[in-house]
Coordinates of C-alpha atoms and ligand atoms in Angstrom, one line a residue:
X1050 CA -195.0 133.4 -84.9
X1051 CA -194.8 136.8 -83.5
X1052 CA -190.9 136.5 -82.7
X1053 CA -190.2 135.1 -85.8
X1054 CA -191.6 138.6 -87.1
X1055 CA -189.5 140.2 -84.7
X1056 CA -186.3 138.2 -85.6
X1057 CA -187.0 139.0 -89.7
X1058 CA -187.4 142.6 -88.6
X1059 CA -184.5 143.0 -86.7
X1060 CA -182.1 141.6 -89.5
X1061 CA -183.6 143.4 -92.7
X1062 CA -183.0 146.5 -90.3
X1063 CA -179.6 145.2 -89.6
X1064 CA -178.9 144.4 -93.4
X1065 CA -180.0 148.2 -94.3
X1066 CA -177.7 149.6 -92.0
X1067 CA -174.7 147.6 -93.1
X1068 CA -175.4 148.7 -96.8
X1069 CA -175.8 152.0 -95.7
X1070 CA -172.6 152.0 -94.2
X1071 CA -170.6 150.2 -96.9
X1072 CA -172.2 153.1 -99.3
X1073 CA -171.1 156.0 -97.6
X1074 CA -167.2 154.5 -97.5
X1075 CA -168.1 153.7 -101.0
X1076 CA -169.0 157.2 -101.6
X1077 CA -166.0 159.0 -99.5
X1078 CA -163.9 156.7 -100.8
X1079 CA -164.4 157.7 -104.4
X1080 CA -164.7 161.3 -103.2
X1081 CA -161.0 161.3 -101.7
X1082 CA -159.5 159.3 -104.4
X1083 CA -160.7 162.1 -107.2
X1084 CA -159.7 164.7 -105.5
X1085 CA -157.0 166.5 -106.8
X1086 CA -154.3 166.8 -103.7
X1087 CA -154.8 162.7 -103.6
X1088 CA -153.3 162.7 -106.6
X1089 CA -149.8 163.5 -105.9
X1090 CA -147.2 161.9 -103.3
X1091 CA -145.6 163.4 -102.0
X1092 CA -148.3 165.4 -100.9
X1093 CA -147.8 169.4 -102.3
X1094 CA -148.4 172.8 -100.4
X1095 CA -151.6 173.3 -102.4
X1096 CA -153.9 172.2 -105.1
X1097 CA -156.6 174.5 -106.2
X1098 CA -159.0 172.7 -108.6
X1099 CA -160.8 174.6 -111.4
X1100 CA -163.5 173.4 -114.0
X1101 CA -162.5 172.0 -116.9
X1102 CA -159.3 169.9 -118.5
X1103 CA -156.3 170.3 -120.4
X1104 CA -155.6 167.5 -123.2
X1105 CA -152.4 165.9 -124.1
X1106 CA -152.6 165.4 -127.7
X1107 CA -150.3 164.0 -130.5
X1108 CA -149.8 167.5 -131.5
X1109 CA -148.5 168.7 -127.6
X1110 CA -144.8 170.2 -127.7
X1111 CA -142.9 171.1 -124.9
X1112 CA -141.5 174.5 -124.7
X1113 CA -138.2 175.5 -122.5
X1114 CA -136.5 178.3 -121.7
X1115 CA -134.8 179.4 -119.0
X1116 CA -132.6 182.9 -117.8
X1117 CA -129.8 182.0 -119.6
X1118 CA -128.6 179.5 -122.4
X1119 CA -127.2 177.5 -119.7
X1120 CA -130.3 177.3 -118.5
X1121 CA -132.6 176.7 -121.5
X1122 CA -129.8 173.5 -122.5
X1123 CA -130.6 172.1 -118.8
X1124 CA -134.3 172.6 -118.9
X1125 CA -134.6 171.1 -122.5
X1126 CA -133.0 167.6 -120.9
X1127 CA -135.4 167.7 -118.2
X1128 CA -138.4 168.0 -121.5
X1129 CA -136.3 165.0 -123.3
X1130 CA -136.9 163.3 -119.3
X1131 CA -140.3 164.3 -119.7
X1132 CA -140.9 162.9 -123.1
X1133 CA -139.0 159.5 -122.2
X1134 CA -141.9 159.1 -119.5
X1135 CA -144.6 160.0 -121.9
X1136 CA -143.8 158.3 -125.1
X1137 CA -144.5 154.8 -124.6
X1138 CA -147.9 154.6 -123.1
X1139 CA -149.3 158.0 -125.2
X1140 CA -147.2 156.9 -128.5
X1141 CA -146.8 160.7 -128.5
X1142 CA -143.2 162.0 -130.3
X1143 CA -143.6 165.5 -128.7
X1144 CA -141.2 168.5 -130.6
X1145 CA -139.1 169.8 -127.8
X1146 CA -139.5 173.8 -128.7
X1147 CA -136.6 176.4 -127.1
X1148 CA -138.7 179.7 -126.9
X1149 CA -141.2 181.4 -124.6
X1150 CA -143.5 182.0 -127.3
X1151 CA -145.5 179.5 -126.3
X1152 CA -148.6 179.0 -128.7
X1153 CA -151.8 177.1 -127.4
X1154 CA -151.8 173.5 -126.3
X1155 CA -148.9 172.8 -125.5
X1156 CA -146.5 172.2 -122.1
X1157 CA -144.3 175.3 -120.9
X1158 CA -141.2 174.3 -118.7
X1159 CA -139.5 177.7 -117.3
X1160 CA -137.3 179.1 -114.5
X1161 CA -138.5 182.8 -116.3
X1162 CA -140.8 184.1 -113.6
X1163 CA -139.3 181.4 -111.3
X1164 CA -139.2 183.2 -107.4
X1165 CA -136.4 182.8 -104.8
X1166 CA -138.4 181.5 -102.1
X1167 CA -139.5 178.6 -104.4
X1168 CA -136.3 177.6 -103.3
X1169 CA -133.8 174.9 -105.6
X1170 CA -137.0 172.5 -105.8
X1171 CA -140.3 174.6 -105.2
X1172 CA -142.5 174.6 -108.3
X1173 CA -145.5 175.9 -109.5
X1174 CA -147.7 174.1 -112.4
X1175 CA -150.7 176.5 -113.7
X1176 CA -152.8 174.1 -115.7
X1177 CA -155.9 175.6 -118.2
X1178 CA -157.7 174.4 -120.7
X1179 CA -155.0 175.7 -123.3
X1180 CA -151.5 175.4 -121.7
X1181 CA -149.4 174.0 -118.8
X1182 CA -147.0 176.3 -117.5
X1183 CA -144.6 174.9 -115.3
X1184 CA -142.1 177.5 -113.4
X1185 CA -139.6 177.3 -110.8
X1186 CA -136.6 179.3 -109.6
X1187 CA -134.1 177.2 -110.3
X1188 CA -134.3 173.9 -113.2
X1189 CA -133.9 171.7 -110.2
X1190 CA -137.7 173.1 -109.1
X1191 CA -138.8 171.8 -112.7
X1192 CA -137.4 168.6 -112.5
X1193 CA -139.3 168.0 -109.4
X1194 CA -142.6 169.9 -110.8
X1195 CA -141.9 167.4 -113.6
X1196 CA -142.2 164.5 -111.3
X1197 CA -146.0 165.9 -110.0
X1198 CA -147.3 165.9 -113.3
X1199 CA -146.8 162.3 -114.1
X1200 CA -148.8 162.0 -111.6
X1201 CA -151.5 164.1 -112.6
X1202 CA -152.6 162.1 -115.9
X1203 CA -154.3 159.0 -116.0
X1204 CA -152.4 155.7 -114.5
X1205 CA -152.2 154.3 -117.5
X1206 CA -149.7 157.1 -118.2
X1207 CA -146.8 154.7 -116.4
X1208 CA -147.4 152.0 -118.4
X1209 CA -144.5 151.2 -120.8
X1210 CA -146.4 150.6 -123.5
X1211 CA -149.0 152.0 -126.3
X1212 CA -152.5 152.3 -124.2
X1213 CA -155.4 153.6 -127.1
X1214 CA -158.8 154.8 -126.0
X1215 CA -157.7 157.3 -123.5
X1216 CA -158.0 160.9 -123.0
X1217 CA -154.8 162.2 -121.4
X1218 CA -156.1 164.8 -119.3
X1219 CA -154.8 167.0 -116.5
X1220 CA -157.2 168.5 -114.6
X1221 CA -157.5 172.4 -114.6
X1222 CA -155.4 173.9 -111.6
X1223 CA -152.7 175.5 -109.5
X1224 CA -150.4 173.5 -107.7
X1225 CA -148.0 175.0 -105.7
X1226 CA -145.3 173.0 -103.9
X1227 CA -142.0 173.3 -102.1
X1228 CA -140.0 170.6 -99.8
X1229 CA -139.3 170.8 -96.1
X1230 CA -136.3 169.2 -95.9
X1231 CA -133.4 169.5 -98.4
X1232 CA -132.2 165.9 -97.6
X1233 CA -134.9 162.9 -98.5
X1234 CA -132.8 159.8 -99.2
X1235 CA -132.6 156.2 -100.1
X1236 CA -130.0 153.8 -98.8
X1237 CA -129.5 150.6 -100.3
X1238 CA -126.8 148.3 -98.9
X1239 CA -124.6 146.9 -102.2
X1240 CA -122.3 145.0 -99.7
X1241 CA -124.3 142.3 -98.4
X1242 CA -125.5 141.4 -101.6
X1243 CA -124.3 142.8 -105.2
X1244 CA -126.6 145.0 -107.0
X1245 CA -126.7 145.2 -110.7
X1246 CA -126.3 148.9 -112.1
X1247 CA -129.0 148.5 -114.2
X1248 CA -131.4 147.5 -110.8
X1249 CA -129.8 150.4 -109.2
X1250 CA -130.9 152.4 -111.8
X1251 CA -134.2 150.9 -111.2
X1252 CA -134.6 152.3 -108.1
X1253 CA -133.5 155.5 -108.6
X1254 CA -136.0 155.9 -111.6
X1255 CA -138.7 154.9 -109.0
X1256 CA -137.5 156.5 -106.4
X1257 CA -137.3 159.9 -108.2
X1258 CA -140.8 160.5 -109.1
X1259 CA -141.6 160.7 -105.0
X1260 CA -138.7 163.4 -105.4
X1261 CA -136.1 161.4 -103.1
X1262 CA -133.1 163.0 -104.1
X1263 CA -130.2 161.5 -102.1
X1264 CA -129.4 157.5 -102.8
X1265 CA -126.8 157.0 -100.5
X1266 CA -124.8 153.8 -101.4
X1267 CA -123.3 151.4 -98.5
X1268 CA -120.4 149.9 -101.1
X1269 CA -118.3 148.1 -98.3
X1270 CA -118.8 145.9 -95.7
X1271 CA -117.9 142.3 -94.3
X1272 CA -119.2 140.5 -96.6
X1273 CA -118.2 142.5 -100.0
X1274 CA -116.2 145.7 -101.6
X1275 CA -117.5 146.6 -104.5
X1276 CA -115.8 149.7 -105.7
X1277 CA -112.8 149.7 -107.5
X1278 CA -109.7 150.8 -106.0
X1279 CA -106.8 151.1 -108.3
X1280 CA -103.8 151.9 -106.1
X1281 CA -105.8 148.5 -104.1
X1282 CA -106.7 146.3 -106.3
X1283 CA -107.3 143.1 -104.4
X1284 CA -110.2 145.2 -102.6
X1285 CA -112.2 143.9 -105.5
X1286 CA -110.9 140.7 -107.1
X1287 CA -110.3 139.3 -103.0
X1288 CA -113.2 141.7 -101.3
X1289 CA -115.9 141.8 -103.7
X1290 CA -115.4 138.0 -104.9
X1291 CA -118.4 136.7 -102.8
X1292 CA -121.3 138.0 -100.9
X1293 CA -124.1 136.7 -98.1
X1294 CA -124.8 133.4 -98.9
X1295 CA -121.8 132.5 -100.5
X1296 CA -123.0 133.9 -103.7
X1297 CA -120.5 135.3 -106.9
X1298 CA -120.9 139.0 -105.3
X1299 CA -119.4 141.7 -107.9
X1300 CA -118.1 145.2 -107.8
X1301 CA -118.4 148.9 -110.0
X1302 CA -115.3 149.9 -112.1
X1303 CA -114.6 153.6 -111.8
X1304 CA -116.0 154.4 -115.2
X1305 CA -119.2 152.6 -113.9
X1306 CA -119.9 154.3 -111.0
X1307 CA -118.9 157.8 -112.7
X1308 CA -122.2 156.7 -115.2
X1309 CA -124.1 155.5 -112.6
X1310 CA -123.6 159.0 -110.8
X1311 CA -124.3 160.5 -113.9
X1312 CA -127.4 158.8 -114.5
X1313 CA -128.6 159.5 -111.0
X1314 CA -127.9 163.4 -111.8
X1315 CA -130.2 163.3 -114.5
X1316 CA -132.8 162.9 -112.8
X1317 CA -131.6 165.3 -109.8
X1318 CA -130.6 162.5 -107.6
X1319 CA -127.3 162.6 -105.6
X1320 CA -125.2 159.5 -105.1
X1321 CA -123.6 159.6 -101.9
X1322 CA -120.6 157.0 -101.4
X1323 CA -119.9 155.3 -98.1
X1324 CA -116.7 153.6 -97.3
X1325 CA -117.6 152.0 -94.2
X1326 CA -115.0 152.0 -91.2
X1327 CA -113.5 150.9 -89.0
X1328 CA -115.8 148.4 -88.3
X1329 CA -117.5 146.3 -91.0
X1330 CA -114.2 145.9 -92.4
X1331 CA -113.6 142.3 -93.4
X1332 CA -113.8 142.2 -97.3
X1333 CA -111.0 144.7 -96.8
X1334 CA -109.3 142.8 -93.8
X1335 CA -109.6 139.6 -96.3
X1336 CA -107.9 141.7 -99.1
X1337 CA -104.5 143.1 -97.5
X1338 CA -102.7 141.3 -95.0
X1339 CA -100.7 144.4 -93.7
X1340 CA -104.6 145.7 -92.4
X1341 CA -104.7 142.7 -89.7
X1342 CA -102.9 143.0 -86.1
X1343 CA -101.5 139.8 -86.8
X1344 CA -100.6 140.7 -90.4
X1345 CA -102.7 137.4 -91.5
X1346 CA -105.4 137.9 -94.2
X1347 CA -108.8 136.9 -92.4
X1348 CA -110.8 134.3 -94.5
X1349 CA -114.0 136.5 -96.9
X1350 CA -117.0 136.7 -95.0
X1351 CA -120.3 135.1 -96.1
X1352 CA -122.6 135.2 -92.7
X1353 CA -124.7 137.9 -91.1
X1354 CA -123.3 138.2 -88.1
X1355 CA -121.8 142.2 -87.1
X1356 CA -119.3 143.2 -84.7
X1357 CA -116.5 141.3 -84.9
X1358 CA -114.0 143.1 -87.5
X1359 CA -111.9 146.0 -87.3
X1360 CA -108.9 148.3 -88.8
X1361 CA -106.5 148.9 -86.7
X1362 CA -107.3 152.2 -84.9
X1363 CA -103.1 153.5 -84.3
X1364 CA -101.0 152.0 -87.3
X1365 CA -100.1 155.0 -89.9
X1366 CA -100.3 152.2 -92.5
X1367 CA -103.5 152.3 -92.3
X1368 CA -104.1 155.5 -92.3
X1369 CA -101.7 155.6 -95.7
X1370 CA -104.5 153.4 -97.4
X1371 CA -107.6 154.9 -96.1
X1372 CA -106.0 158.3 -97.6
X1373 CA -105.7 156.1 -100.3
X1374 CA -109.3 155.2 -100.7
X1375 CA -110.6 158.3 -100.2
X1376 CA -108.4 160.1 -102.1
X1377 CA -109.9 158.1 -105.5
X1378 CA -113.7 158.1 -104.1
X1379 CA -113.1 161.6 -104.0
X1380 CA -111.8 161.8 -107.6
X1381 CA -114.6 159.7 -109.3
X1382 CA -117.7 160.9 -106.6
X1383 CA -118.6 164.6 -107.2
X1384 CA -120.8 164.9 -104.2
X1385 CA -119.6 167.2 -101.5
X1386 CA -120.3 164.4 -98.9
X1387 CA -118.5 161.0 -98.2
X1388 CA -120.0 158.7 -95.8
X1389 CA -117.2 156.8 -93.6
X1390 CA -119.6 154.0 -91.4
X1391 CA -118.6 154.5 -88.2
X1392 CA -121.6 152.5 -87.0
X1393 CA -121.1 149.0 -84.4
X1394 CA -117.5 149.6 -83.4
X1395 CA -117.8 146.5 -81.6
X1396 CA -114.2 145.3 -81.7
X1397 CA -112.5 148.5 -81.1
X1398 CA -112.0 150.0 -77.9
X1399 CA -113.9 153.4 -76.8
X1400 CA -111.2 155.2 -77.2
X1401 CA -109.5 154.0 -80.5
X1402 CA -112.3 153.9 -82.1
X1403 CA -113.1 157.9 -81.2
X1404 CA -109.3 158.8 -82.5
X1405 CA -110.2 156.7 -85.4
X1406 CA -113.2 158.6 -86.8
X1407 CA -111.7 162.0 -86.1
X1408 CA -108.4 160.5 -88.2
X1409 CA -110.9 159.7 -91.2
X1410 CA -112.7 162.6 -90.6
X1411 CA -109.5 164.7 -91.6
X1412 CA -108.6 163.2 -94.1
X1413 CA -112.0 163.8 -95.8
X1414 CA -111.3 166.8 -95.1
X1415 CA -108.2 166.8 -96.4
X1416 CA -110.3 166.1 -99.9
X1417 CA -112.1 168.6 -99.6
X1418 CA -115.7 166.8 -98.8
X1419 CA -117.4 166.7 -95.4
X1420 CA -118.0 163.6 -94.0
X1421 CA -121.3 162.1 -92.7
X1422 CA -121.2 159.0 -90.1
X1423 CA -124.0 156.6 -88.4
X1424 CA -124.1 157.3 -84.7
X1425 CA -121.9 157.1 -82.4
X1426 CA -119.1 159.1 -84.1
X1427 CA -120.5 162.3 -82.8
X1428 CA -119.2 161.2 -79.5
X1429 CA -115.7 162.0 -80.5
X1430 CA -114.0 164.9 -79.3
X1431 CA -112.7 165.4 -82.9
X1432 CA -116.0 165.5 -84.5
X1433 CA -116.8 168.5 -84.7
X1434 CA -120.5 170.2 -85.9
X1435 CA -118.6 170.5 -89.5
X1436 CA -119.4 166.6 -89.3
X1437 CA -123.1 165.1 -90.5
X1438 CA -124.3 162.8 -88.5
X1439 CA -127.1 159.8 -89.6
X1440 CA -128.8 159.1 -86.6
X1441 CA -130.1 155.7 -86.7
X1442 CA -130.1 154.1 -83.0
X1443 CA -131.8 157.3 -81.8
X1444 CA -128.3 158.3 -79.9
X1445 CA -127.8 162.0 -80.7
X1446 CA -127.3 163.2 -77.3
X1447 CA -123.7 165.0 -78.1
X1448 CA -124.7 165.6 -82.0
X1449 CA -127.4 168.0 -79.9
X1450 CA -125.1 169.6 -77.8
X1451 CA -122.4 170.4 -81.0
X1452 CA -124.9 171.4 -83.2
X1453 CA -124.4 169.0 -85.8
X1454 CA -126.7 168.3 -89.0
X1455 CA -128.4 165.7 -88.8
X1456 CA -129.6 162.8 -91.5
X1457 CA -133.0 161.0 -89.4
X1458 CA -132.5 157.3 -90.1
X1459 CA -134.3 155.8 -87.0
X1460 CA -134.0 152.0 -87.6
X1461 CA -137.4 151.2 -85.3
X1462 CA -139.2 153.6 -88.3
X1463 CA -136.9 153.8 -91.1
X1464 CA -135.4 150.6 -91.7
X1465 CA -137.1 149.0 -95.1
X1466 CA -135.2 145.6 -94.0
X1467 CA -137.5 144.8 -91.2
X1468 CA -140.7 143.2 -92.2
X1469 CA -143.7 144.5 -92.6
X1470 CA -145.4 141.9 -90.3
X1471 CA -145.2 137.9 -89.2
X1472 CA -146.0 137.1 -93.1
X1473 CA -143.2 138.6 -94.5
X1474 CA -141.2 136.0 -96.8
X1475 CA -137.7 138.2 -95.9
X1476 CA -136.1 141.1 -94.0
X1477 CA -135.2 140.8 -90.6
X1478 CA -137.2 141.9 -87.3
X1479 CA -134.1 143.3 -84.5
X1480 CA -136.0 146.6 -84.8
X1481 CA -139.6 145.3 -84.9
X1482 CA -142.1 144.5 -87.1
X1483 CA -142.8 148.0 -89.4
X1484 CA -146.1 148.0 -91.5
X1485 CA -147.0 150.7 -93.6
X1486 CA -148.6 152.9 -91.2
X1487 CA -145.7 152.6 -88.7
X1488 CA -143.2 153.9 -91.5
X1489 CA -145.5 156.9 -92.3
X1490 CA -146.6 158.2 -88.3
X1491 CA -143.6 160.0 -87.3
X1492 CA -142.0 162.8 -87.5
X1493 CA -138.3 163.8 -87.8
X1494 CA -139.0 166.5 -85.3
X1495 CA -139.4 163.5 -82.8
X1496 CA -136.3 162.5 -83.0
X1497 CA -133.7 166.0 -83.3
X1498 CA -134.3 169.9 -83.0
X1499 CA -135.7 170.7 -86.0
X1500 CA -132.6 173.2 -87.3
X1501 CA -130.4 170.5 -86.8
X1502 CA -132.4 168.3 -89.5
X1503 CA -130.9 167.9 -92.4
X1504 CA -133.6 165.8 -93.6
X1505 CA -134.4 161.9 -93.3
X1506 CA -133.0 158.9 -95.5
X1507 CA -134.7 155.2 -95.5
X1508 CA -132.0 152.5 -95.4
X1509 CA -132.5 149.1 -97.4
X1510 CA -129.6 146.3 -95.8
X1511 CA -129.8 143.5 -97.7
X1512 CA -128.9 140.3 -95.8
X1513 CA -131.7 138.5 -97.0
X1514 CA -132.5 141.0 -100.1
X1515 CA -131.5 138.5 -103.3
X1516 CA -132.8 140.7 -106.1
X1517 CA -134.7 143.1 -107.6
X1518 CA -138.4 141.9 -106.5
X1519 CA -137.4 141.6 -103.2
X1520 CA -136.0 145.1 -103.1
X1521 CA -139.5 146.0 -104.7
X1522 CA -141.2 144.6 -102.0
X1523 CA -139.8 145.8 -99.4
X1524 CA -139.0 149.4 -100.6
X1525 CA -142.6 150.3 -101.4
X1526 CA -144.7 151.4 -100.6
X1527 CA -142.9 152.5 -97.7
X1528 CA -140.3 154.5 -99.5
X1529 CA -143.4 156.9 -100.3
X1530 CA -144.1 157.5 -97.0
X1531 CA -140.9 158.2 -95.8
X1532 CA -140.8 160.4 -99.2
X1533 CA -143.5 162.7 -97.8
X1534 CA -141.8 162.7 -94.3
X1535 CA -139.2 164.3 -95.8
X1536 CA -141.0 166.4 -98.3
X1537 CA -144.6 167.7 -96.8
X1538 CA -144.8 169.7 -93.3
X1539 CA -145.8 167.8 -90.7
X1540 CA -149.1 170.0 -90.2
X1541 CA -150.3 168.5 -93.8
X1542 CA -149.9 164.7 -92.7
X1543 CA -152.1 162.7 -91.8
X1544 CA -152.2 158.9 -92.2
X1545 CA -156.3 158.6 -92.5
X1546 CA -155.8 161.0 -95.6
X1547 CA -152.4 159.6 -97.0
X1548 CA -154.4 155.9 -97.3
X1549 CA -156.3 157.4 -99.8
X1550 CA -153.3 159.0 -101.8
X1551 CA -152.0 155.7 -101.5
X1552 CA -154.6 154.0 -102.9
X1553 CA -154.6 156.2 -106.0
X1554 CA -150.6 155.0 -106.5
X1555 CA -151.3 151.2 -106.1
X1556 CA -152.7 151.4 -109.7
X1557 CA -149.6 153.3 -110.8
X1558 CA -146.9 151.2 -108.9
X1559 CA -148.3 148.0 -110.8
X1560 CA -148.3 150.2 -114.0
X1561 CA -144.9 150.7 -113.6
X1562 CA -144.3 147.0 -113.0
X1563 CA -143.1 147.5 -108.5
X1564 CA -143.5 144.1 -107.0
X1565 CA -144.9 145.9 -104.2
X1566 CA -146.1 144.6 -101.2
X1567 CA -150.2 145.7 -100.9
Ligands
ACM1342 C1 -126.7 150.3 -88.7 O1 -127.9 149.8 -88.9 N1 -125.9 149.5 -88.0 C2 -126.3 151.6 -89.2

């Protein structure tokens, strides 16, 4: 009798102590997720809360103006962005308002007041009770500032439709914010499988509210080309007529990858074209005969294999069609940067392959961009530090030693391909398993000199990447991580506190309709 006492004890003190302890997560749980620098990923330089709110209310306008015309045209677009990403859920048809003389209530968007070190994307948003005033050095800076505050009204904010009985609030506070790297990209791979316009424009919609600001597109590879060359036509109706799997595959016109570049740039996103070379060459190899050392067309390509195709590295014919090709990327692509491969150079020999990318790098050159390639092209003695290298097998021994700029892509971190774990339904594993809090505890730093970073970039192959849910799933929420690599110091990390931030963007990813993977 007396140990059965003992046992009943000992288990109601047990049971206590295991509510006790699911209450005080409970309670630092709800504690982190309210508080205001949760709110926001990437994560900013400061938040300082005050008391009280601001309310957005049918009769909110938005107010622009900037230093000069110019400048006041730019900024209204960004408001008409602004309003596009309001409208649906608040039903709000906001005036748009070109004058400083702002009158209570309402939204400010400036560059007057803006300072230099803000930098092209610093920001400051100064939220009272009676106005939001948004200012930043340069437009750019508001576009980004216009991301944050999307993020500071309710979820429901994302939805894409009418949501009634809700105050849309924004707390009152400072929040000032700058990035630490310029470059913080997103790669998706177009070549292994064809990606509609309309799902790349997806992604950079999504991508751009964690202020990525590079999408760097892989357009050629074995298994497709899918940008249209005119002076080589059969690139496209031979290389880009199939894709992994055996599938249709597909390719952009000119004029649709001039829109798709000019959608990206209005929302401050850069596209970045690579032509990959001289490896990874078969949809071209498969196009043009006069490409092949035996001057036979090879078969198109739908495995996953790498490795086995090349250009030939000393026959000025080839060099007369990669002139060719770059010269119309570099007519239709208005980024300073073209991004020639490089990577796997399997088939070619040491040498060859090292006079090859030095050849290409020229005639980039000669176009008057600068060309970035994946490890190893640095190793070339014609590389020079003018070059950019992307750094993605952690090989950057003589990128160090020139001093080149480089883009951190380390596939073991980086790679949004390899599965998150053994449950994963696709993606491959060559670099390891990379769950969530893999892809968010490093550093660039820990991989290059930090004045060599240029920034970091997140690649996306797609082998076994079909469509758009499967891009969903395995983008994010990774992609938001690598976002605040790139964007917040690496003093201000810290994945115990970023679990909570992303906690708070769960709710606002399924607003938004990601197919993410939780
Ligand atoms: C690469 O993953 N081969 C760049």
């Amino acid at each position: 009798m007396h140990d059965i006492l003992k046992d009943k004890k000992k288990l109601t003190v047990a049971i206590i102590i295991i509510i006790i302890i699911f209450l005080i997560f409970f309670i630092i749980n709800k504690i982190m997720v309210k508080k205001l620098d949760n709110q926001i990923v990437p994560k900013p330089v400061s938040c300082e809360e005050g008391e009280g709110k601001f309310i957005l209310t049918k009769n909110t306008s938005i107010y622009v103006k900037g230093n000069t015309e110019e400048e006041t045209e730019e900024i209204y677009k960004i408001a008409e962005f602004l309003k596009g990403k309001l409208k649906p859920s608040t039903g709000f048809d906001f005036n748009i308002i070109k004058s400083d003389k702002v009158l209570e209530g309402n939204i400010y968007l400036t560059t007057i007041g803006g300072e230099k070190d803000q930098g092209n994307e610093g920001y400051q948003i100064s939220t009272t009770s009676k106005n939001v005033n948004l200012i930043a050095y340069k437009a750019e800076g508001i576009a980004r500032g216009v991301q944050s505050l999307r993020q500071l009204f309710p979820a429901e904010i994302e939805k894409n439709y009418l949501v009634t009985n809700i105050e849309w609030t924004l707390p009152v506070s400072v929040i000032k914010d700058k990035p630490e790297y310029s470059y913080r990209g997103l790669m998706i791979d177009v070549a292994r499988h064809f990606i509609s316009l309309e799902d790349i424009k997806r992604q950079i919609d999504l991508a751009a509210e964690y202020k990525i600001n590079k999408l760097h597109l892989h357009l050629t590879d074995d298994q497709g080309w899918r940008l249209e060359i005119k002076k080589w036509p059969e690139l496209t109706t031979i290389g880009g007529s199939t894709q992994v799997g055996g599938g249709e595959g597909g390719y952009y016109t000119q004029e649709e990858f001039k829109g798709l570049v000019k959608y990206a740039a209005e929302r401050y996103v850069e596209i970045i074209p690579e032509i990959e070379m001289p490896g990874h060459t078969n949809a071209a190899l498969a196009s043009y005969d006069f490409l092949n050392e035996d001057g036979k067309s090879k078969e198109v390509y739908t495995g996953i294999d790498v490795g086995f195709s090349t250009f030939k590295c000393h026959d000025e014919k080839t060099y007369e069609f990669i002139d060719d090709v770059i010269k119309e990327v570099s007519d239709i692509s208005p980024s300073k940067y073209i991004h020639i491969g490089g990577d796997e150079p399997k088939n070619a020999l040491e040498d060859d392959y090292y006079y090859f990318v030095g050849r290409v790098n020229k005639i980039v050159e000669k176009y008057g961009k600068t060309a970035i390639g994946w490890d190893p092209c640095d190793k070339s003695s014609d590389i020079s530090k003018d070059f950019v290298l992307q750094n993605w097998s952690n090989k950057n021994i003589v990128a160090k030693d020139k001093g080149m700029k480089m883009i951190v892509s380390v596939a073991k971190k980086c790679y949004l391909d390899m599965k998150y774990d053994t449950s994963t339904p696709y993606g491959l594993i060559w670099a390891g398993y990379i769950p969530v809090d893999k892809a968010y505890k490093w550093d660039p730093t820990d991989y290059a000199p930090k004045d060599l970073i240029w920034g970091i970039e997140a690649p996306l192959w797609t082998e076994t990447i079909t469509n758009s849910k499967f891009m969903d799933y395995m983008i994010y929420p990774r992609l938001l991580g690598h976002a605040e690599i790139g964007w917040t110091t690496k003093e201000k990390r810290n994945w115990n506190e970023y679990k909570y931030r992303l906690k708070v963007q769960y709710e606002r990813m399924k607003n938004k309709g990601i197919n993410y993977y939780n």
